[in-house]
Coordinates of C-alpha atoms in Angstrom, one line a residue:
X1 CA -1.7 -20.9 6.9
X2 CA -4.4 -23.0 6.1
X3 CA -6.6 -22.4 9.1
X4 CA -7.0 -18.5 7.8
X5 CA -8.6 -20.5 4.6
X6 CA -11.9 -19.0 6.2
X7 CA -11.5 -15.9 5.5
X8 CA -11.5 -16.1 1.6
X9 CA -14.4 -15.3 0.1
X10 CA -15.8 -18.3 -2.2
X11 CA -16.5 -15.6 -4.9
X12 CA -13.8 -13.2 -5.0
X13 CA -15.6 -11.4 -8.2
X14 CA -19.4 -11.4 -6.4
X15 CA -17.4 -10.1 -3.5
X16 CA -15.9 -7.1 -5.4
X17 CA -19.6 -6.7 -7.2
X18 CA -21.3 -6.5 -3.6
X19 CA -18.6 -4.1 -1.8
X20 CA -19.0 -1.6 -5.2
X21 CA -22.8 -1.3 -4.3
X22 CA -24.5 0.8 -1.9
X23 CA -25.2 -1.5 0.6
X24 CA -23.7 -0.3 3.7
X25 CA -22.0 -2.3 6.2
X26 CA -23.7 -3.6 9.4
X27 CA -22.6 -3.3 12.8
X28 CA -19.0 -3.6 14.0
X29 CA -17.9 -7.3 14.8
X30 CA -14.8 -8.1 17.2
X31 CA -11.7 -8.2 14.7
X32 CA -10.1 -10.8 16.7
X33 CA -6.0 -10.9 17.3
X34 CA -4.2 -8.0 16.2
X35 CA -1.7 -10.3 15.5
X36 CA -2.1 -14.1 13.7
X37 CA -0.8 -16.9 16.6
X38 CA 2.7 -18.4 15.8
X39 CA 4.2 -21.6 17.5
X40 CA 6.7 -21.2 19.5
X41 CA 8.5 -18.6 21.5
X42 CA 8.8 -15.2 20.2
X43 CA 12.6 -14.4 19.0
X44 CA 14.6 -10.7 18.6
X45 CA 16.1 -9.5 15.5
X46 CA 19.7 -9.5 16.0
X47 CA 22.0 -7.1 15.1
X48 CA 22.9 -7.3 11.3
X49 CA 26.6 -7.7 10.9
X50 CA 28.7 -5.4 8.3
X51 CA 27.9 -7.2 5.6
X52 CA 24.5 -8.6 6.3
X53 CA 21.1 -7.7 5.2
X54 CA 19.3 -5.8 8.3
X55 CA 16.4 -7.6 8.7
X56 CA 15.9 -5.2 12.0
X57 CA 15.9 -2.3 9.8
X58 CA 14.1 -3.4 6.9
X59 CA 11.1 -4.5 9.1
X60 CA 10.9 -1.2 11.3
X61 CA 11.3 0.8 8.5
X62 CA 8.4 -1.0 6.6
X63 CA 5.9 -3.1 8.6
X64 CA 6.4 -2.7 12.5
X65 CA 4.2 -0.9 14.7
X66 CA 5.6 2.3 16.9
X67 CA 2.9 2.8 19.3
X68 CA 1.7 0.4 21.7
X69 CA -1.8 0.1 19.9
X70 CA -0.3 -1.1 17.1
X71 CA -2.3 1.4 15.2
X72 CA 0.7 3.5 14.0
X73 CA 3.3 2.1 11.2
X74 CA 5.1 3.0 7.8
X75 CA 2.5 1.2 5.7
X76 CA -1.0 3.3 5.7
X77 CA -4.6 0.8 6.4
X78 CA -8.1 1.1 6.2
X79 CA -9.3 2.1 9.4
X80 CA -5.9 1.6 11.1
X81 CA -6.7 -1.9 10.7
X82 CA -3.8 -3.9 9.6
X83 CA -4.3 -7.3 8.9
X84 CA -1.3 -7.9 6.4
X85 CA 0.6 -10.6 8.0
X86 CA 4.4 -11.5 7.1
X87 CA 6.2 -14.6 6.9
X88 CA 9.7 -14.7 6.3
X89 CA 12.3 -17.1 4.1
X90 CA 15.5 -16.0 5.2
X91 CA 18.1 -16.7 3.1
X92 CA 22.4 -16.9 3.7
X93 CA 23.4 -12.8 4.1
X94 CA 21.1 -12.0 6.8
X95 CA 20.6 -11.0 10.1
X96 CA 18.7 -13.9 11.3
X97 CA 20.1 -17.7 10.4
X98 CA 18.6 -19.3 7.5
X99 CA 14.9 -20.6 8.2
X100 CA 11.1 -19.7 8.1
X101 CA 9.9 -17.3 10.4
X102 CA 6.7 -15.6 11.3
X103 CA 7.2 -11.6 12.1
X104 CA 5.0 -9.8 14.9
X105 CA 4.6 -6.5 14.0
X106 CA 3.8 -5.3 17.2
X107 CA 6.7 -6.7 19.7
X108 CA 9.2 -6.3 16.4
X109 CA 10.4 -10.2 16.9
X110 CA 9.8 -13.3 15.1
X111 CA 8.9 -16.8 15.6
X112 CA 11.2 -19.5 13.8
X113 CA 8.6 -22.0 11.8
X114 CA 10.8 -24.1 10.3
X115 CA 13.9 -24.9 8.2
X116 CA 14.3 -23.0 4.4
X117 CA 13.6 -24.8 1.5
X118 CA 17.1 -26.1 -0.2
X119 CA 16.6 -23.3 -3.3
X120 CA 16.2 -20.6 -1.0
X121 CA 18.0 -17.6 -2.2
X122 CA 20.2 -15.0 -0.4
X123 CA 18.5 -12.5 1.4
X124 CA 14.6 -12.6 2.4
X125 CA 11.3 -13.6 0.9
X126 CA 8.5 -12.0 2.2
X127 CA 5.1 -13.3 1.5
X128 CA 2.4 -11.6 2.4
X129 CA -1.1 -12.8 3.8
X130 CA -4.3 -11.2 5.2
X131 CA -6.4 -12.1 8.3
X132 CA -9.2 -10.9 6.8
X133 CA -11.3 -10.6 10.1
X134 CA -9.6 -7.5 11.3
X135 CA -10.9 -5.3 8.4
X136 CA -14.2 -7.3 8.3
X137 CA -14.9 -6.3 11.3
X138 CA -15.3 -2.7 10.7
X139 CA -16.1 -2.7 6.7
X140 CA -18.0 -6.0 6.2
X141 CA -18.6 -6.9 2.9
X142 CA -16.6 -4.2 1.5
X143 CA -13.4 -5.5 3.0
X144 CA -11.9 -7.2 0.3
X145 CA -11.0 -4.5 -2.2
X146 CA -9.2 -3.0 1.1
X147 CA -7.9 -6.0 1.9
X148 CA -5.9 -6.2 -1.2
X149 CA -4.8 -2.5 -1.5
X150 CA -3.4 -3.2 2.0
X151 CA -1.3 -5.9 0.7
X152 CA -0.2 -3.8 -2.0
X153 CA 0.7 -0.8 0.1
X154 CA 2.6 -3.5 2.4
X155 CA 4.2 -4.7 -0.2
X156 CA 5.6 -1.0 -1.6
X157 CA 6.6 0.0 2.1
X158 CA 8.9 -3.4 2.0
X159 CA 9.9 -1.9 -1.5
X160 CA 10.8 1.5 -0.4
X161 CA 12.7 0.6 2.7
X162 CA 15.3 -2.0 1.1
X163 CA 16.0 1.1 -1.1
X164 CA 16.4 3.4 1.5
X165 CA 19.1 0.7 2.9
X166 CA 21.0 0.2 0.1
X167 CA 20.4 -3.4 -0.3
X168 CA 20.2 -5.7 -3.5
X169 CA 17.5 -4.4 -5.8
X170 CA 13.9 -5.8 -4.7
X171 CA 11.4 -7.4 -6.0
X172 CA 7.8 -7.5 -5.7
X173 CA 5.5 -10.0 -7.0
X174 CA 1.9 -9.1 -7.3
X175 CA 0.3 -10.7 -10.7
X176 CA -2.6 -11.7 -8.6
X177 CA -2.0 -15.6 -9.3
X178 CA -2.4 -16.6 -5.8
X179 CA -4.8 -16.1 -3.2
X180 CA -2.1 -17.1 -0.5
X181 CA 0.1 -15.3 -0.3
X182 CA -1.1 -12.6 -1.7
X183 CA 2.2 -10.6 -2.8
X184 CA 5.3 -11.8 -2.5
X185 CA 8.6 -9.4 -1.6
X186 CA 12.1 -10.8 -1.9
X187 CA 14.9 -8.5 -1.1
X188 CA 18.6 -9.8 -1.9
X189 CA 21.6 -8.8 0.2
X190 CA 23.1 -5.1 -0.2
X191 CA 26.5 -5.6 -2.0
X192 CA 29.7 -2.7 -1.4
X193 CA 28.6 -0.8 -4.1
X194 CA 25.1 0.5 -3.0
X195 CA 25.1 0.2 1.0
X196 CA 23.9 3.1 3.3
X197 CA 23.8 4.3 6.4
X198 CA 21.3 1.4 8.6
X199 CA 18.3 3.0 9.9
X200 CA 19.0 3.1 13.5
X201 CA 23.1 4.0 12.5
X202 CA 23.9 7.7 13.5
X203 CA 23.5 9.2 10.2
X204 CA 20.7 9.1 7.5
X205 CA 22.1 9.2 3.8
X206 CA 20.7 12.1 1.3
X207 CA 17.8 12.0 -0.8
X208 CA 18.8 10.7 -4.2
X209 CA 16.3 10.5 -6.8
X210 CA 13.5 8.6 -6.1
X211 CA 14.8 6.6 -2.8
X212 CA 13.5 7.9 0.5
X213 CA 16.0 8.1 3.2
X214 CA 14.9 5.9 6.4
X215 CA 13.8 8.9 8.2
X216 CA 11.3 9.9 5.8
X217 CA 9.9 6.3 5.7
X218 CA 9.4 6.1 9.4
X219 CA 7.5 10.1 9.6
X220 CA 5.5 9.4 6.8
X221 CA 1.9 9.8 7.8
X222 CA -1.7 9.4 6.1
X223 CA -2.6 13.4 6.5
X224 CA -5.6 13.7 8.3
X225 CA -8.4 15.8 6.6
X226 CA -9.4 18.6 4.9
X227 CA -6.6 18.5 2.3
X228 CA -7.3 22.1 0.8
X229 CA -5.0 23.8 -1.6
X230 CA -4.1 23.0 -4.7
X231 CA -0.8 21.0 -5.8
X232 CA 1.6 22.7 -8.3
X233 CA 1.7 21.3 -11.9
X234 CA 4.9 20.2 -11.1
X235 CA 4.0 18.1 -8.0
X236 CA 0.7 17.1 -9.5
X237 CA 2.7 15.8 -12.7
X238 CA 5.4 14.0 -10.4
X239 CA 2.9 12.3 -8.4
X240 CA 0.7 10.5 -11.2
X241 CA 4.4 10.0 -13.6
X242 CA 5.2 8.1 -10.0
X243 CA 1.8 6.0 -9.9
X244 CA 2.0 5.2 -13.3
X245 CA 5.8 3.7 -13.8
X246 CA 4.7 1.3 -10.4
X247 CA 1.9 0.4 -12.4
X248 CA 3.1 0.2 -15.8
X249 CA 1.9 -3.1 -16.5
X250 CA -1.0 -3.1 -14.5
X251 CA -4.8 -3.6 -16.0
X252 CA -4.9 0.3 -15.0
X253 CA -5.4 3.9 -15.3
X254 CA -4.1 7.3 -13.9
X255 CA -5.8 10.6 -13.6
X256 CA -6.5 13.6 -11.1
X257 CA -9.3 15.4 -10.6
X258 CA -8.5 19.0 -9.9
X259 CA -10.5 22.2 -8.9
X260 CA -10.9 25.5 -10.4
X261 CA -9.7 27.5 -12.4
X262 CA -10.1 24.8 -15.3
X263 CA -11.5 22.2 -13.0
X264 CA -11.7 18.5 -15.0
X265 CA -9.5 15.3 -15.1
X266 CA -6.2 16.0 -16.1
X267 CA -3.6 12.9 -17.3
X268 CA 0.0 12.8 -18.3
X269 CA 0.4 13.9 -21.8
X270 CA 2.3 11.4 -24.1
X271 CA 5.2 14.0 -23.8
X272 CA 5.5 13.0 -20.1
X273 CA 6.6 16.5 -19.3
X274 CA 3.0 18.1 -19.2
X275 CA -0.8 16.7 -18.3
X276 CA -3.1 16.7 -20.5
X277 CA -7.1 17.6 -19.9
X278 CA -9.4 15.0 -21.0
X279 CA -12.8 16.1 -19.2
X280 CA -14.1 19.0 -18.2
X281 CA -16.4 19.5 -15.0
X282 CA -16.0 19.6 -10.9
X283 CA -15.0 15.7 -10.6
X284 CA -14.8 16.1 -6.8
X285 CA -17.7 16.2 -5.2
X286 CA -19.0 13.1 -7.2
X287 CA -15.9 11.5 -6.1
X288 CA -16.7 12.5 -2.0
X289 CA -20.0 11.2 -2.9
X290 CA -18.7 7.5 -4.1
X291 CA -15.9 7.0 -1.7
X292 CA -18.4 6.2 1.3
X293 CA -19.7 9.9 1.5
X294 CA -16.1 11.1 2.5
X295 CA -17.4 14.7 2.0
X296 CA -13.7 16.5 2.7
X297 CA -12.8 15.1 -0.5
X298 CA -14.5 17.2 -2.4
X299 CA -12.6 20.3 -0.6
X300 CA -9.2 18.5 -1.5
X301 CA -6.7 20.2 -4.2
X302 CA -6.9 17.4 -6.1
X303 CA -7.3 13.6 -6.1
X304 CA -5.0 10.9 -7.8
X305 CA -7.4 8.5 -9.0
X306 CA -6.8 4.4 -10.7
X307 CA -9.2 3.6 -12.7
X308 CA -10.2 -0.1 -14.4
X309 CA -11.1 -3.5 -13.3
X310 CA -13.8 -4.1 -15.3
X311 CA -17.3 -6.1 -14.0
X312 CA -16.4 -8.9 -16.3
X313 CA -12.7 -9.6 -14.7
X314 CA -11.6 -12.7 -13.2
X315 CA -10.6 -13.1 -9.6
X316 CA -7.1 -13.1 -11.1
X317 CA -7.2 -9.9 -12.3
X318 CA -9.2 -8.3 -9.6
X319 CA -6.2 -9.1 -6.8
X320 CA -3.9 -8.1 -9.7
X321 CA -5.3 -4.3 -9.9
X322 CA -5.9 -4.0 -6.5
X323 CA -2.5 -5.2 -4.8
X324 CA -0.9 -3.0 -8.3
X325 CA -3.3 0.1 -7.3
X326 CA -2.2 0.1 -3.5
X327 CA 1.6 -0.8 -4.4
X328 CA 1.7 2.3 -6.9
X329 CA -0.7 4.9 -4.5
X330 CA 2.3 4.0 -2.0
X331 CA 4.8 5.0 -3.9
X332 CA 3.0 8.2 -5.1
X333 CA 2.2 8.9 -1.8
X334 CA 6.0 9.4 -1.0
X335 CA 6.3 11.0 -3.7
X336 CA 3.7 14.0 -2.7
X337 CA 5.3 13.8 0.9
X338 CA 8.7 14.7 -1.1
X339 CA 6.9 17.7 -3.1
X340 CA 5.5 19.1 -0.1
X341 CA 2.0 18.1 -0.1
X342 CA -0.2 16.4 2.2
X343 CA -1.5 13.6 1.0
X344 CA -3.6 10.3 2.3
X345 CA -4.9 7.5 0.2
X346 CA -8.6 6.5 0.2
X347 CA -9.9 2.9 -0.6
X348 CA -12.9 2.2 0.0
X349 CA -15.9 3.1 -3.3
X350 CA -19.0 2.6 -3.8
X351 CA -20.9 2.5 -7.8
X352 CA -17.8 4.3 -8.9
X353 CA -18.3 4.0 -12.4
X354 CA -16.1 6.7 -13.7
X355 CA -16.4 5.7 -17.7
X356 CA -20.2 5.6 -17.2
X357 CA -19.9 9.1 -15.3
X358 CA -17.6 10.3 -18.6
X359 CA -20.3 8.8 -20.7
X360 CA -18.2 5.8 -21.6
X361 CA -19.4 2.1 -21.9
X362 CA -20.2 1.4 -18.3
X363 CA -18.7 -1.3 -15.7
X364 CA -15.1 -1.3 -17.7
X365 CA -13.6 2.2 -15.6
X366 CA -14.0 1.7 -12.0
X367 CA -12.1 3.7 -9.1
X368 CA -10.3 1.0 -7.5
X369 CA -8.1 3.5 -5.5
X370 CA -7.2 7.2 -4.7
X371 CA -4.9 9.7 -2.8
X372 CA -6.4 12.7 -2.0
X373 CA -4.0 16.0 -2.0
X374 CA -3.6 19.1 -0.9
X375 CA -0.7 21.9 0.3
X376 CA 0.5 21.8 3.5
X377 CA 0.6 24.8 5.6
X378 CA 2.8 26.0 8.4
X379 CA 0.0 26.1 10.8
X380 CA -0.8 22.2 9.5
X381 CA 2.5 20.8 10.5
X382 CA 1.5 19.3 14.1
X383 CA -1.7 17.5 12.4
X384 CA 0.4 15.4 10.2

């Protein structure tokens, strides 16, 4: 992967610093392949066997495109860009033999790279990558802080959909260590006491708690604005307790802005049954106004905002809150879909100093991510 090397940024930190200010973006450039060149011939997915992890499934339910533009898939992007790119370390129990592959999300097939490593474990590794070129091309310098929510949301979609199969419990990596890969998913064989229905199978198991079945994974859609109405407590209490378990040791912060009557920033109280109001004032139009003058958002019911990432962190700590902020928006994002509510995330701001707005000590509080909300109406259904 070493020939992508070019797309890193030599100052991740001066990077973050220059997409936060107003500067706007020049003209579009050409974003290049939609999909990073692999040696080799391009391979299908076989069929998993009954005791095999689905490797078919898990990728159509998580990163694979369904329209022919490539444009449409589980895992939301800035701009419908999508420049995550997968490699895979298969592992004994799967559909595909041991080895290192490269996954094209557009034809849903993979190109064998090589043997596994000796310690490979059961299952699948996923690490995840960027081509950085695809959302440069549209947002310029203010591509990177996308770049790495993309990962994270990526990553959560991988998440979310060995859940929804019933395999071994997964596990995502994203401490921000490493600038390549990015994030790292491994997902371990299902074993006979959590397996479900496959996602192309006849049948679609139940909701159950928190795990989505695979047909909500595959319908779930970025709602396209105006997001009026606002969520219930309930909803609006179940989407941020959401964001901040996935974030829970993340260098982060949770709130919502809501409208009227008591308009302000609201935050789960230490009780975790209620939110708590800890500003007072119409946050939403200041947050339209930051987030690339986005002016529907300040018509939204309310907006899930992560807050942090100080000036002064390192490049360490920047991928950390990002790839943690677009993993845990992800999963919150479900979670709205769940409750009802339309919802779509919103990544890209601009001198978003929200502890300087709050009369705080400024550069420590910075939006680093949001998802807008709102009620879905009968006469909404066909836009979403």
């Amino acid at each position: 992967m070493d020939t992508f090397r070019e797309d890193r940024p030599a100052d991740l930190v001066a990077a973050l610093a220059r997409a936060r200010s107003p500067e706007r973006p020049g003209p579009d450039t050409p974003p290049g392949s939609p999909v990073r060149p692999r040696p080799g011939p391009s391979l299908p997915i076989p069929q998993a066997g009954p005791a095999s992890l689905d490797l078919r499934a898990l990728l159509r339910l998580s990163l694979a495109a369904s329209d022919a533009s490539g444009r449409l898939r589980p895992a939301p992007s800035a701009g419908a860009l999508h420049p995550v790119d997968a490699e895979l370390l298969v592992g004994t129990g799967c559909s595909l033999p041991p080895g290192r592959y490269g996954y094209d999300p557009l034809r849903h097939r993979v190109h064998h790279l090589g043997p596994p490593p000796d310690d490979t474990p059961p299952g699948v590794t996923a690490a995840l990558d960027v081509t950085a070129r695809r959302t440069v091309s549209h947002y310029g310098h203010r591509a990177w802080p996308l770049l790495l929510l993309d990962t994270g949301h990526a990553a959560a979609s991988l998440v979310l959909a060995a859940r929804a199969l019933g395999t071994g419990e997964p596990e995502a990596r994203l401490d921000g260590l490493t600038e390549n890969p990015l994030a790292v998913v491994r997902v371990p064989p299902p074993d006979a006491r959590n397996r479900t229905h496959r996602a192309d199978g006849p049948r679609a198991p139940e909701p159950s708690g928190d795990t989505p079945t695979p047909a909500e994974l595959l319908t779930r859609r970025s709602t396209p604005p105006p997001l009026p109405g606002a969520p219930s407590h309930d909803a609006l209490r179940a989407v941020l307790a959401t964001a901040e378990r996935a974030a829970a040791d993340a260098p982060l912060r949770w709130s919502a802005a809501v409208g009227p009557p008591r308009a302000g920033l609201v935050a789960p109280a230490p009780d975790g049954t209620s939110l708590r109001r800890y500003a007072a004032g119409e946050a939403r139009p200041t947050l339209a106004a930051w987030a690339a003058g986005q002016a529907w958002i300040a018509d939204a019911g309310a907006v899930l905002i992560a807050h942090g990432c100080p000036t002064d962190a390192d490049a360490a700590h920047v991928r950390r809150a990002h790839l943690r902020a677009g993993h845990a928006v992800h999963l919150a994002h479900v979670t709205a879909l769940r409750h009802g509510l339309a919802a779509r995330p919103v990544g890209s701001w601009q001198q978003a100093d929200l502890g300087a707005a709050l009369g705080a000590r400024p550069d420590r509080e910075w939006v680093v991510h949001a998802l807008a909300l709102g009620t879905r109406h009968a006469d909404e259904e066909n836009r979403t």
